[in-house]
mmCIF file of C-alpha atoms in Angstrom:
data_model
loop_
_atom_site.group_PDB
_atom_site.id
_atom_site.type_symbol
_atom_site.label_atom_id
_atom_site.label_comp_id
_atom_site.label_asym_id
_atom_site.label_seq_id
_atom_site.Cartn_x
_atom_site.Cartn_y
_atom_site.Cartn_z
ATOM 1 C CA UNK A 1 112.219 125.107 92.905
ATOM 2 C CA UNK A 2 109.064 123.178 93.898
ATOM 3 C CA UNK A 3 108.417 119.199 93.107
ATOM 4 C CA UNK A 4 105.407 117.924 91.777
ATOM 5 C CA UNK A 5 103.670 114.300 92.356
ATOM 6 C CA UNK A 6 101.428 112.727 90.010
ATOM 7 C CA UNK A 7 100.335 110.022 92.465
ATOM 8 C CA UNK A 8 99.559 107.960 89.361
ATOM 9 C CA UNK A 9 101.387 104.881 87.399
ATOM 10 C CA UNK A 10 99.180 105.326 84.262
ATOM 11 C CA UNK A 11 101.385 106.527 81.391
ATOM 12 C CA UNK A 12 98.574 108.322 79.611
ATOM 13 C CA UNK A 13 97.631 110.410 82.671
ATOM 14 C CA UNK A 14 101.491 111.153 83.720
ATOM 15 C CA UNK A 15 102.076 112.413 80.037
ATOM 16 C CA UNK A 16 99.017 114.630 80.443
ATOM 17 C CA UNK A 17 100.183 115.818 83.954
ATOM 18 C CA UNK A 18 103.437 116.780 82.177
ATOM 19 C CA UNK A 19 102.235 118.728 79.191
ATOM 20 C CA UNK A 20 99.668 120.595 81.693
ATOM 21 C CA UNK A 21 102.494 121.452 84.116
ATOM 22 C CA UNK A 22 104.839 122.457 81.080
ATOM 23 C CA UNK A 23 102.312 124.781 79.635
ATOM 24 C CA UNK A 24 100.388 126.293 82.383
ATOM 25 C CA UNK A 25 101.724 126.283 85.830
ATOM 26 C CA UNK A 26 103.061 129.748 87.070
ATOM 27 C CA UNK A 27 106.591 130.205 86.195
ATOM 28 C CA UNK A 28 107.152 133.801 87.414
ATOM 29 C CA UNK A 29 108.777 132.655 90.751
ATOM 30 C CA UNK A 30 109.233 129.016 90.653
ATOM 31 C CA UNK A 31 110.356 126.193 88.488
ATOM 32 C CA UNK A 32 109.400 122.651 88.808
ATOM 33 C CA UNK A 33 110.730 119.045 89.008
ATOM 34 C CA UNK A 34 108.734 115.572 89.319
ATOM 35 C CA UNK A 35 109.911 112.203 89.290
ATOM 36 C CA UNK A 36 107.319 109.535 88.194
ATOM 37 C CA UNK A 37 106.846 105.920 87.485
ATOM 38 C CA UNK A 38 104.824 104.243 84.520
ATOM 39 C CA UNK A 39 103.148 100.806 84.375
ATOM 40 C CA UNK A 40 104.634 99.109 81.170
ATOM 41 C CA UNK A 41 104.682 101.052 78.131
ATOM 42 C CA UNK A 42 106.465 102.265 75.187
ATOM 43 C CA UNK A 43 106.899 106.207 74.871
ATOM 44 C CA UNK A 44 107.745 107.525 71.439
ATOM 45 C CA UNK A 45 109.144 110.927 70.420
ATOM 46 C CA UNK A 46 106.984 113.610 69.225
ATOM 47 C CA UNK A 47 107.635 112.806 65.391
ATOM 48 C CA UNK A 48 108.157 109.041 65.352
ATOM 49 C CA UNK A 49 106.498 106.536 63.103
ATOM 50 C CA UNK A 50 104.537 104.542 65.831
ATOM 51 C CA UNK A 51 104.378 101.055 63.990
ATOM 52 C CA UNK A 52 108.144 101.199 62.985
ATOM 53 C CA UNK A 53 109.337 101.645 66.536
ATOM 54 C CA UNK A 54 107.586 98.901 68.022
ATOM 55 C CA UNK A 55 107.565 94.910 67.749
ATOM 56 C CA UNK A 56 104.206 94.551 66.735
ATOM 57 C CA UNK A 57 104.049 90.567 67.671
ATOM 58 C CA UNK A 58 105.276 91.429 71.083
ATOM 59 C CA UNK A 59 102.610 94.176 71.471
ATOM 60 C CA UNK A 60 99.824 91.747 70.417
ATOM 61 C CA UNK A 61 100.350 89.471 73.141
ATOM 62 C CA UNK A 62 101.196 91.957 75.893
ATOM 63 C CA UNK A 63 99.356 94.451 78.100
ATOM 64 C CA UNK A 64 101.499 97.175 76.772
ATOM 65 C CA UNK A 65 100.290 100.952 75.938
ATOM 66 C CA UNK A 66 101.708 103.158 73.555
ATOM 67 C CA UNK A 67 102.035 106.911 73.894
ATOM 68 C CA UNK A 68 103.416 109.663 72.076
ATOM 69 C CA UNK A 69 105.076 112.442 74.024
ATOM 70 C CA UNK A 70 105.054 116.007 73.018
ATOM 71 C CA UNK A 71 109.326 116.044 73.075
ATOM 72 C CA UNK A 72 111.319 114.845 70.312
ATOM 73 C CA UNK A 73 114.068 111.972 70.369
ATOM 74 C CA UNK A 74 113.338 108.181 70.146
ATOM 75 C CA UNK A 75 111.386 105.546 71.624
ATOM 76 C CA UNK A 76 111.777 104.371 75.135
ATOM 77 C CA UNK A 77 110.461 101.198 77.229
ATOM 78 C CA UNK A 78 109.031 102.093 80.640
ATOM 79 C CA UNK A 79 107.988 99.724 83.573
ATOM 80 C CA UNK A 80 107.506 99.996 87.304
ATOM 81 C CA UNK A 81 111.070 99.962 87.893
ATOM 82 C CA UNK A 82 112.498 102.970 86.149
ATOM 83 C CA UNK A 83 112.158 106.360 86.944
ATOM 84 C CA UNK A 84 111.263 109.369 84.750
ATOM 85 C CA UNK A 85 111.932 113.088 85.546
ATOM 86 C CA UNK A 86 110.749 116.118 83.956
ATOM 87 C CA UNK A 87 112.066 119.778 84.729
ATOM 88 C CA UNK A 88 109.623 122.724 83.809
ATOM 89 C CA UNK A 89 111.882 126.021 83.819
ATOM 90 C CA UNK A 90 112.310 129.394 81.738
ATOM 91 C CA UNK A 91 114.221 129.715 78.910
ATOM 92 C CA UNK A 92 117.970 130.199 79.846
ATOM 93 C CA UNK A 93 119.608 132.301 76.918
ATOM 94 C CA UNK A 94 118.680 131.500 73.484
ATOM 95 C CA UNK A 95 115.464 129.473 72.843
ATOM 96 C CA UNK A 96 116.978 126.356 71.248
ATOM 97 C CA UNK A 97 117.480 122.736 72.558
ATOM 98 C CA UNK A 98 120.412 122.494 74.900
ATOM 99 C CA UNK A 99 120.837 119.236 76.941
ATOM 100 C CA UNK A 100 123.937 120.161 78.706
ATOM 101 C CA UNK A 101 122.493 123.168 80.429
ATOM 102 C CA UNK A 102 119.238 121.422 81.584
ATOM 103 C CA UNK A 103 120.602 117.600 82.336
ATOM 104 C CA UNK A 104 123.561 118.603 84.395
ATOM 105 C CA UNK A 105 121.591 118.605 87.466
ATOM 106 C CA UNK A 106 120.394 114.970 87.139
ATOM 107 C CA UNK A 107 124.261 113.810 86.503
ATOM 108 C CA UNK A 108 125.376 115.795 89.346
ATOM 109 C CA UNK A 109 122.776 114.200 91.528
ATOM 110 C CA UNK A 110 123.616 110.813 90.315
ATOM 111 C CA UNK A 111 127.116 111.710 91.165
ATOM 112 C CA UNK A 112 126.119 112.738 94.613
ATOM 113 C CA UNK A 113 125.073 109.312 95.305
ATOM 114 C CA UNK A 114 128.179 107.280 94.081
ATOM 115 C CA UNK A 115 126.924 106.879 90.239
ATOM 116 C CA UNK A 116 129.986 107.941 87.944
ATOM 117 C CA UNK A 117 127.344 109.247 85.255
ATOM 118 C CA UNK A 118 128.293 111.699 82.504
ATOM 119 C CA UNK A 119 126.489 113.318 79.582
ATOM 120 C CA UNK A 120 127.164 111.586 76.441
ATOM 121 C CA UNK A 121 126.360 112.441 72.605
ATOM 122 C CA UNK A 122 123.363 114.469 71.578
ATOM 123 C CA UNK A 123 121.144 113.565 74.334
ATOM 124 C CA UNK A 124 122.392 110.777 76.694
ATOM 125 C CA UNK A 125 123.748 110.019 80.019
ATOM 126 C CA UNK A 126 126.029 106.977 80.392
ATOM 127 C CA UNK A 127 127.926 104.850 82.937
ATOM 128 C CA UNK A 128 131.241 103.402 81.536
ATOM 129 C CA UNK A 129 130.091 104.116 78.041
ATOM 130 C CA UNK A 130 126.913 102.374 78.440
ATOM 131 C CA UNK A 131 123.535 104.429 78.417
ATOM 132 C CA UNK A 132 121.499 104.847 81.262
ATOM 133 C CA UNK A 133 119.188 107.843 80.607
ATOM 134 C CA UNK A 134 117.702 108.991 77.416
ATOM 135 C CA UNK A 135 116.440 112.639 77.434
ATOM 136 C CA UNK A 136 114.447 114.790 75.296
ATOM 137 C CA UNK A 137 113.412 118.262 75.258
ATOM 138 C CA UNK A 138 110.515 120.844 74.142
ATOM 139 C CA UNK A 139 110.438 124.594 74.158
ATOM 140 C CA UNK A 140 107.154 126.480 74.203
ATOM 141 C CA UNK A 141 106.519 130.284 74.913
ATOM 142 C CA UNK A 142 109.717 130.740 76.713
ATOM 143 C CA UNK A 143 109.156 127.513 78.611
ATOM 144 C CA UNK A 144 111.521 124.511 78.611
ATOM 145 C CA UNK A 145 110.368 121.032 79.403
ATOM 146 C CA UNK A 146 113.486 118.539 80.009
ATOM 147 C CA UNK A 147 112.614 115.324 80.370
ATOM 148 C CA UNK A 148 114.074 111.854 80.678
ATOM 149 C CA UNK A 149 113.828 107.991 81.356
ATOM 150 C CA UNK A 150 116.222 106.601 83.894
ATOM 151 C CA UNK A 151 116.694 102.782 83.423
ATOM 152 C CA UNK A 152 116.909 102.017 87.401
ATOM 153 C CA UNK A 153 116.206 98.267 87.310
ATOM 154 C CA UNK A 154 113.825 97.891 84.241
ATOM 155 C CA UNK A 155 113.203 94.465 82.804
ATOM 156 C CA UNK A 156 116.004 94.649 79.886
ATOM 157 C CA UNK A 157 114.795 91.474 78.352
ATOM 158 C CA UNK A 158 111.209 92.634 77.689
ATOM 159 C CA UNK A 159 112.732 96.354 76.759
ATOM 160 C CA UNK A 160 114.549 94.645 73.809
ATOM 161 C CA UNK A 161 111.410 92.613 72.897
ATOM 162 C CA UNK A 162 109.128 95.512 72.947
ATOM 163 C CA UNK A 163 111.343 97.843 70.588
ATOM 164 C CA UNK A 164 112.305 97.803 67.105
ATOM 165 C CA UNK A 165 115.640 99.555 67.116
ATOM 166 C CA UNK A 166 116.950 101.068 64.002
ATOM 167 C CA UNK A 167 119.873 99.120 62.744
ATOM 168 C CA UNK A 168 121.579 101.804 61.378
ATOM 169 C CA UNK A 169 121.421 103.832 64.788
ATOM 170 C CA UNK A 170 123.075 100.745 66.500
ATOM 171 C CA UNK A 171 125.771 100.392 63.660
ATOM 172 C CA UNK A 172 126.769 104.258 64.316
ATOM 173 C CA UNK A 173 127.301 103.022 68.089
ATOM 174 C CA UNK A 174 129.296 100.111 66.991
ATOM 175 C CA UNK A 175 127.060 97.485 68.934
ATOM 176 C CA UNK A 176 124.902 94.820 67.615
ATOM 177 C CA UNK A 177 121.763 94.999 70.106
ATOM 178 C CA UNK A 178 120.128 97.543 71.952
ATOM 179 C CA UNK A 179 120.763 95.431 75.216
ATOM 180 C CA UNK A 180 124.375 95.764 74.647
ATOM 181 C CA UNK A 181 124.545 99.307 74.635
ATOM 182 C CA UNK A 182 122.284 100.229 77.854
ATOM 183 C CA UNK A 183 122.744 99.627 81.604
ATOM 184 C CA UNK A 184 120.651 99.594 84.809
ATOM 185 C CA UNK A 185 121.440 102.000 87.453
ATOM 186 C CA UNK A 186 120.830 99.816 90.395
ATOM 187 C CA UNK A 187 124.007 97.715 90.092
ATOM 188 C CA UNK A 188 125.966 100.742 90.146
ATOM 189 C CA UNK A 189 124.933 101.635 93.556
ATOM 190 C CA UNK A 190 127.036 101.087 96.728
ATOM 191 C CA UNK A 191 123.900 100.045 98.837
ATOM 192 C CA UNK A 192 120.529 98.033 97.944
ATOM 193 C CA UNK A 193 117.827 100.552 97.309
ATOM 194 C CA UNK A 194 114.753 99.945 95.560
ATOM 195 C CA UNK A 195 113.133 102.383 93.022
ATOM 196 C CA UNK A 196 111.078 104.281 95.247
ATOM 197 C CA UNK A 197 113.901 104.789 97.733
ATOM 198 C CA UNK A 198 115.971 105.976 94.491
ATOM 199 C CA UNK A 199 113.293 108.544 93.745
ATOM 200 C CA UNK A 200 113.335 109.904 97.030
ATOM 201 C CA UNK A 201 117.367 110.136 97.464
ATOM 202 C CA UNK A 202 117.501 111.489 93.865
ATOM 203 C CA UNK A 203 115.092 114.418 94.684
ATOM 204 C CA UNK A 204 116.555 115.049 97.998
ATOM 205 C CA UNK A 205 120.008 115.431 95.940
ATOM 206 C CA UNK A 206 118.550 117.857 93.145
ATOM 207 C CA UNK A 207 117.243 120.164 95.914
ATOM 208 C CA UNK A 208 120.385 120.042 98.177
ATOM 209 C CA UNK A 209 122.621 120.837 95.013
ATOM 210 C CA UNK A 210 120.710 124.027 94.980
ATOM 211 C CA UNK A 211 121.132 124.680 98.771
ATOM 212 C CA UNK A 212 117.323 124.024 99.219
ATOM 213 C CA UNK A 213 114.933 121.520 100.945
ATOM 214 C CA UNK A 214 112.312 119.669 98.902
ATOM 215 C CA UNK A 215 108.907 121.678 98.902
ATOM 216 C CA UNK A 216 106.240 120.148 97.055
ATOM 217 C CA UNK A 217 103.477 121.928 94.890
ATOM 218 C CA UNK A 218 100.165 120.811 94.910
ATOM 219 C CA UNK A 219 98.130 121.228 91.972
ATOM 220 C CA UNK A 220 94.583 122.817 92.527
ATOM 221 C CA UNK A 221 91.449 121.215 91.744
ATOM 222 C CA UNK A 222 91.284 123.649 88.635
ATOM 223 C CA UNK A 223 94.692 122.660 87.605
ATOM 224 C CA UNK A 224 93.915 118.976 88.001
ATOM 225 C CA UNK A 225 90.890 119.629 85.913
ATOM 226 C CA UNK A 226 93.223 120.972 83.227
ATOM 227 C CA UNK A 227 95.476 117.726 83.445
ATOM 228 C CA UNK A 228 92.318 115.753 82.881
ATOM 229 C CA UNK A 229 91.319 118.184 79.837
ATOM 230 C CA UNK A 230 94.980 117.483 78.279
ATOM 231 C CA UNK A 231 94.171 113.587 79.235
ATOM 232 C CA UNK A 232 91.010 113.555 77.313
ATOM 233 C CA UNK A 233 91.932 115.833 74.453
ATOM 234 C CA UNK A 234 95.355 113.991 73.665
ATOM 235 C CA UNK A 235 96.975 111.345 75.302
ATOM 236 C CA UNK A 236 94.092 108.971 75.633
ATOM 237 C CA UNK A 237 93.200 109.223 71.936
ATOM 238 C CA UNK A 238 94.685 106.668 69.491
ATOM 239 C CA UNK A 239 94.734 109.299 66.694
ATOM 240 C CA UNK A 240 97.478 111.223 68.720
ATOM 241 C CA UNK A 241 99.406 108.149 70.252
ATOM 242 C CA UNK A 242 99.272 105.820 66.933
ATOM 243 C CA UNK A 243 99.161 108.617 64.383
ATOM 244 C CA UNK A 244 97.923 107.975 60.707
ATOM 245 C CA UNK A 245 99.599 105.466 58.784
ATOM 246 C CA UNK A 246 99.091 106.374 55.222
ATOM 247 C CA UNK A 247 100.534 103.417 53.579
ATOM 248 C CA UNK A 248 102.720 105.584 50.899
ATOM 249 C CA UNK A 249 104.435 104.056 48.108
ATOM 250 C CA UNK A 250 107.819 105.426 48.881
ATOM 251 C CA UNK A 251 109.785 105.440 52.398
ATOM 252 C CA UNK A 252 113.199 106.888 52.396
ATOM 253 C CA UNK A 253 115.165 107.345 55.694
ATOM 254 C CA UNK A 254 118.625 108.757 56.403
ATOM 255 C CA UNK A 255 120.509 109.081 59.872
ATOM 256 C CA UNK A 256 122.183 112.205 60.738
ATOM 257 C CA UNK A 257 124.235 113.073 63.813
ATOM 258 C CA UNK A 258 121.201 115.244 64.859
ATOM 259 C CA UNK A 259 118.742 112.574 64.499
ATOM 260 C CA UNK A 260 117.095 110.446 61.756
ATOM 261 C CA UNK A 261 114.759 111.754 59.180
ATOM 262 C CA UNK A 262 112.319 109.444 57.269
ATOM 263 C CA UNK A 263 110.214 110.707 54.312
ATOM 264 C CA UNK A 264 106.866 108.805 53.708
ATOM 265 C CA UNK A 265 105.309 109.994 50.316
ATOM 266 C CA UNK A 266 103.451 108.987 47.020
ATOM 267 C CA UNK A 267 104.176 110.535 43.635
ATOM 268 C CA UNK A 268 101.540 112.019 41.529
ATOM 269 C CA UNK A 269 102.206 111.324 37.793
ATOM 270 C CA UNK A 270 105.094 108.702 39.046
ATOM 271 C CA UNK A 271 105.547 107.243 35.727
ATOM 272 C CA UNK A 272 106.427 110.794 34.099
ATOM 273 C CA UNK A 273 109.552 112.058 35.678
ATOM 274 C CA UNK A 274 108.704 115.419 34.341
ATOM 275 C CA UNK A 275 105.533 115.540 35.618
ATOM 276 C CA UNK A 276 105.751 113.875 38.846
ATOM 277 C CA UNK A 277 104.854 115.704 42.292
ATOM 278 C CA UNK A 278 105.135 114.752 45.818
ATOM 279 C CA UNK A 279 101.724 113.728 47.430
ATOM 280 C CA UNK A 280 100.829 112.599 51.192
ATOM 281 C CA UNK A 281 103.947 113.786 52.442
ATOM 282 C CA UNK A 282 104.838 112.832 56.289
ATOM 283 C CA UNK A 283 107.907 113.305 57.863
ATOM 284 C CA UNK A 284 109.081 111.138 60.563
ATOM 285 C CA UNK A 285 112.274 111.000 62.907
ATOM 286 C CA UNK A 286 114.003 111.074 66.336
ATOM 287 C CA UNK A 287 114.988 114.592 65.627
ATOM 288 C CA UNK A 288 114.780 117.404 67.953
ATOM 289 C CA UNK A 289 113.005 120.915 67.002
ATOM 290 C CA UNK A 290 111.371 123.697 68.596
ATOM 291 C CA UNK A 291 109.107 124.205 65.736
ATOM 292 C CA UNK A 292 106.266 121.932 63.970
ATOM 293 C CA UNK A 293 107.595 119.688 61.059
ATOM 294 C CA UNK A 294 104.070 120.343 59.741
ATOM 295 C CA UNK A 295 105.370 123.488 58.360
ATOM 296 C CA UNK A 296 107.877 121.872 56.196
ATOM 297 C CA UNK A 297 105.300 118.880 55.292
ATOM 298 C CA UNK A 298 103.073 121.840 53.808
ATOM 299 C CA UNK A 299 105.816 123.687 51.790
ATOM 300 C CA UNK A 300 106.617 120.350 50.131
ATOM 301 C CA UNK A 301 103.135 118.845 49.532
ATOM 302 C CA UNK A 302 102.319 118.924 45.771
ATOM 303 C CA UNK A 303 105.864 120.194 44.849
ATOM 304 C CA UNK A 304 107.426 118.909 41.715
ATOM 305 C CA UNK A 305 110.030 116.215 42.235
ATOM 306 C CA UNK A 306 112.673 118.470 41.171
ATOM 307 C CA UNK A 307 115.682 119.403 43.479
ATOM 308 C CA UNK A 308 115.782 122.962 42.441
ATOM 309 C CA UNK A 309 112.086 123.732 43.112
ATOM 310 C CA UNK A 310 112.217 121.734 46.294
ATOM 311 C CA UNK A 311 115.230 123.797 47.533
ATOM 312 C CA UNK A 312 113.608 126.987 46.500
ATOM 313 C CA UNK A 313 110.340 126.052 48.260
ATOM 314 C CA UNK A 314 112.000 125.639 51.703
ATOM 315 C CA UNK A 315 114.831 128.347 51.108
ATOM 316 C CA UNK A 316 113.307 130.541 53.948
ATOM 317 C CA UNK A 317 112.548 128.015 56.486
ATOM 318 C CA UNK A 318 114.551 127.485 59.570
ATOM 319 C CA UNK A 319 115.267 123.878 59.473
ATOM 320 C CA UNK A 320 117.670 123.836 62.323
ATOM 321 C CA UNK A 321 114.421 124.734 64.527
ATOM 322 C CA UNK A 322 112.280 122.019 62.808
ATOM 323 C CA UNK A 323 114.464 118.801 62.104
ATOM 324 C CA UNK A 324 117.687 119.827 63.863
ATOM 325 C CA UNK A 325 121.292 120.105 61.950
ATOM 326 C CA UNK A 326 120.259 118.878 58.591
ATOM 327 C CA UNK A 327 120.579 121.260 55.894
ATOM 328 C CA UNK A 328 118.168 121.879 52.944
ATOM 329 C CA UNK A 329 120.384 119.999 50.352
ATOM 330 C CA UNK A 330 120.789 117.067 52.587
ATOM 331 C CA UNK A 331 116.952 116.823 53.272
ATOM 332 C CA UNK A 332 115.992 117.211 49.545
ATOM 333 C CA UNK A 333 118.679 114.186 48.802
ATOM 334 C CA UNK A 334 116.429 111.866 50.756
ATOM 335 C CA UNK A 335 113.784 112.060 48.229
ATOM 336 C CA UNK A 336 115.866 110.660 45.679
ATOM 337 C CA UNK A 337 117.550 107.887 47.750
ATOM 338 C CA UNK A 338 117.387 104.525 46.031
#
């Protein structure tokens, strides 16, 4: 394994660096890890509705960036006192989302420095039941990107103000606010260190657990030009980060163990139930999938508002690979929620 350095705190550049390394660095003989720190920003999951995940009033008065990552999952707040990690590896076994296999090294490294962390739920790492890491994952051409946000000493008050958490998600956790279910790692350490010292120690432990010494892979000028190309074509663009807000007439949402699924749509001939058809469909959520949600949207666009016809239209789609462990029947039911 080699480690990488972005040498930047710009969240748009760092997400560009991550995508380029995930998709294009040679993986024949190497795998990669990098630990990186962002200036204040909110990072949302690939399929989330940006405007519903943030506190718009807070954004309007604070110098925050919003960036959409290429992995699924939920929104997270970054500042200069939290640490982000990314592993770029080859697929191990089946090409499917698998947090346990890929995140155990981080848990083991934390335990090695005295933090009693453990994997919890679908994609969290916790200390005494409180979340300290939120993780996400993407699979592309037999490559796996496993990343996460480590709450080292983040400003929890600012985090709570910037995000607009889903109340139903908090209810499933049995808590009243996002602050009451998370914790920083720094208070759990036995010695006083800052985030840069923590980064260096965590990196050392990741390699030590593999019986290796840290070795850096430095991107060539050509590879760095590739990073800048990703930056210019994706992460610097509002069209990617914020997405389109179609202002649809209907918005239905349901939470499943594998994540939330949100349907935003209009109805053509809405006043005539027999002739009503789905229009301007957009599917949002914090689910994890290895295929594009646009496949599902295209199948249901223009379809009659009929359970039977909807089920028929998506009967051959591998829904688990698109929106997680949600059945076709459960998905179609969301259209008819009141």
